[in-house]
Amino acid sequence: MSDTHSLDTLIQALRRLPGVGVRSAQRMAFHLLQHDREGARQLGRALHEAVDQVRHCAQCHTFTESEVCATCNDPRRDASQLAVVETPADQAALERTGAFRGRYFVLMGKLSPLDGIGPRDIGAQRLIERACDGVVREVILATNFTAEGEATAHVIGQALRSRGLVVTRLARGVPAGSELEYVDLGTIAHALVDRR
Amino acid sequence: MSDTHSLDTLIQALRRLPGVGVRSAQRMAFHLLQHDREGARQLGRALHEAVDQVRHCAQCHTFTESEVCATCNDPRRDASQLAVVETPADQAALERTGAFRGRYFVLMGKLSPLDGIGPRDIGAQRLIERACDGVVREVILATNFTAEGEATAHVIGQALRSRGLVVTRLARGVPAGSELEYVDLGTIAHALVDRR
């Protein structure tokens, strides 16, 4: 119906969000127009603002509004350690532990041949240049422990080791606070192999 | 971190969408900024456009960009029958059947005392005025067959009947194409009571 053109356009636009199908998009559009028009305007402004302002840190490639992000700019961070993570969310998780005081490189993705995502798409060349700056001594691979995260760590690790860098990987093992009885077998087997 | 202010604002704004928590909002924001900035701009424009353009039909209260929606404006529709539905999506489902050629009244919600949604919020008074225009002869209650939809139909039905209107309700029964063995007992019991 032509008298709902802008509603239809909104529903189509909402479907570009990951995980949002036609039903969810309808529900979101109806909700905003019926109950939260101010929220719709805020979201509209926030989208334009973020697209205009957010770019990638020249050093670690995470999202930032500056040339270089706050973490890379922080002189108290240990420049000899570089942690490689998949996403800013993973970086935030590592930061919350308070256990790492080095620098980061954020891949903004992971190798995924089936989706056509190769080393170039995750900035592998930029990572190698970053890691070979003469200051970094250890690269800690902190990609996820999924099939794709492991493959990413493997490929990146090989490339970095061949350039003489020390490359380590986050330890696999039994999660803190868990009872062996309820931990999956693969995790226990890894914890046994990696015992210290 | 102050250098990600517009990203944080975007994540907060996305959380106002129904069913979107902080993780989904992060994932959506990262996806748009990393892979679909044009989609983000489109969504931003679509939100402003829809908020500016979409209003409620003066007759049936559905979303429209005109004073009166296309369905209410269509002279071929039977003005003596008025179907009451909860949402534009429900109206669209009824339209797809091709079995109804009357007019609609869209409540844009349902009675839900626990959420503080009373008769005023679903435009009960407007519905009564609309149904008492002297042309409508039958009001067909097509609210959902949920507890809240049934309660809404009950309350509205009483108000309309007390004004001398013929009020009917969509039939409950066994869905077309289904085998009794797999139909839930409540549905079978209703189908038995409402047998014809």
Coordinates of C-alpha atoms in Angstrom, one line a residue, chain B residues 22-165:
Chain B
V22 CA 23.2 -5.2 25.5
R23 CA 24.9 -8.1 23.7
S24 CA 22.6 -7.9 20.6
A25 CA 23.0 -4.1 20.6
Q26 CA 26.8 -4.4 20.6
R27 CA 26.7 -7.0 17.8
M28 CA 24.3 -4.8 15.7
A29 CA 26.5 -1.7 16.2
F30 CA 29.7 -3.6 15.3
H31 CA 28.1 -5.1 12.3
L32 CA 26.8 -1.8 10.9
L33 CA 30.1 0.1 11.5
Q34 CA 32.3 -2.8 10.2
H35 CA 30.3 -4.2 7.3
D36 CA 27.3 -2.0 6.5
R37 CA 27.7 1.7 7.0
E38 CA 25.4 2.4 4.1
G39 CA 22.8 0.3 5.8
A40 CA 23.3 2.3 9.0
R41 CA 22.7 5.6 7.1
Q42 CA 19.6 4.1 5.4
L43 CA 18.2 3.0 8.7
G44 CA 18.9 6.4 10.2
R45 CA 17.1 8.1 7.3
A46 CA 14.2 5.6 7.4
L47 CA 13.7 6.2 11.1
H48 CA 13.4 10.0 10.8
E49 CA 11.2 9.7 7.7
A50 CA 8.8 7.2 9.3
V51 CA 8.5 9.3 12.5
D52 CA 7.8 12.4 10.5
Q53 CA 5.4 10.8 8.0
V54 CA 3.5 7.9 9.7
R55 CA 0.4 8.8 11.7
H56 CA -2.8 7.1 12.6
C57 CA -5.8 6.7 10.2
A58 CA -8.6 9.0 11.4
Q59 CA -11.1 6.2 10.9
C60 CA -9.4 2.8 11.7
H61 CA -6.4 4.0 13.7
T62 CA -3.9 1.9 11.7
F63 CA -0.6 3.4 10.5
T64 CA -0.9 5.5 7.4
E65 CA 0.7 8.6 5.8
S66 CA -2.6 10.0 4.8
E67 CA -5.5 11.4 6.8
V68 CA -7.5 8.3 6.1
C69 CA -5.8 5.0 5.1
A70 CA -6.2 3.2 1.7
T71 CA -8.5 0.5 3.1
C72 CA -10.8 3.0 4.7
N73 CA -10.8 5.1 1.5
D74 CA -11.6 2.1 -0.7
P75 CA -15.3 2.6 -1.8
R76 CA -15.5 -1.1 -2.7
R77 CA -15.1 -2.2 0.9
D78 CA -18.3 -3.2 2.7
A79 CA -19.0 -0.4 5.2
S80 CA -21.5 -2.5 7.2
Q81 CA -18.9 -4.9 8.5
L82 CA -16.1 -3.8 10.9
A83 CA -13.3 -6.2 11.9
V84 CA -11.5 -5.3 15.2
V85 CA -7.8 -6.5 15.2
E86 CA -4.9 -5.9 17.6
T87 CA -2.2 -4.8 15.1
P88 CA -1.5 -3.9 11.5
A89 CA 0.2 -7.3 11.2
D90 CA -3.0 -9.0 12.2
Q91 CA -4.9 -6.9 9.7
A92 CA -2.5 -7.9 7.0
A93 CA -3.0 -11.6 7.9
L94 CA -6.8 -11.2 7.6
E95 CA -6.3 -9.3 4.3
R96 CA -4.2 -12.1 2.9
T97 CA -7.1 -14.6 3.3
G98 CA -9.1 -12.6 0.8
A99 CA -12.2 -13.7 2.8
F100 CA -13.1 -10.4 4.3
R101 CA -14.2 -7.4 2.3
G102 CA -15.4 -5.1 5.1
R103 CA -13.6 -2.3 7.1
Y104 CA -11.2 -2.5 10.0
F105 CA -10.6 -0.9 13.4
V106 CA -7.0 -1.5 14.6
L107 CA -6.6 -1.3 18.4
M108 CA -2.8 -0.9 18.1
G109 CA -2.6 -3.0 21.3
K110 CA -4.6 -5.2 23.6
L111 CA -6.0 -4.9 27.2
S112 CA -3.2 -5.8 29.6
P113 CA -4.0 -4.7 33.1
L114 CA -0.6 -6.1 34.4
D115 CA 1.2 -3.7 32.0
G116 CA -1.2 -0.9 32.9
I117 CA -2.9 -0.9 29.5
G118 CA -6.6 -0.2 29.9
P119 CA -9.5 0.5 27.5
R120 CA -8.4 4.1 27.0
D121 CA -5.0 3.0 25.7
I122 CA -6.5 0.8 23.0
G123 CA -8.9 3.5 21.8
A124 CA -12.1 1.7 23.1
Q125 CA -14.1 5.0 23.1
R126 CA -13.0 5.8 19.5
L127 CA -14.0 2.2 18.4
I128 CA -17.5 2.6 20.0
E129 CA -18.0 5.9 18.2
R130 CA -16.7 4.4 14.9
A131 CA -19.0 1.3 15.3
C132 CA -22.1 3.5 16.1
D133 CA -21.9 5.5 12.9
G134 CA -25.2 4.1 11.8
V135 CA -23.7 2.2 8.8
V136 CA -21.8 -0.6 10.6
R137 CA -24.2 -3.5 11.3
E138 CA -21.8 -6.2 12.4
V139 CA -18.6 -6.0 14.4
I140 CA -16.3 -9.0 14.0
L141 CA -13.9 -9.4 17.0
A142 CA -10.7 -10.7 15.5
T143 CA -8.3 -10.1 18.4
N144 CA -5.9 -12.9 19.1
F145 CA -6.9 -16.1 20.9
T146 CA -4.5 -15.4 23.8
A147 CA -5.6 -14.7 27.3
E148 CA -5.2 -10.9 26.7
G149 CA -6.8 -11.0 23.2
E150 CA -9.8 -12.9 24.6
A151 CA -10.2 -10.5 27.5
T152 CA -10.0 -7.6 25.0
A153 CA -12.7 -9.2 22.9
H154 CA -14.9 -9.8 25.9
V155 CA -14.7 -6.2 27.2
I156 CA -15.1 -4.6 23.8
G157 CA -17.9 -7.0 22.9
Q158 CA -19.9 -6.2 26.0
A159 CA -19.6 -2.4 25.3
L160 CA -20.7 -2.8 21.7
R161 CA -23.6 -5.2 22.4
S162 CA -25.0 -2.9 25.0
R163 CA -25.3 -0.3 22.2
G164 CA -27.4 -2.7 20.1
L165 CA -24.7 -3.8 17.6

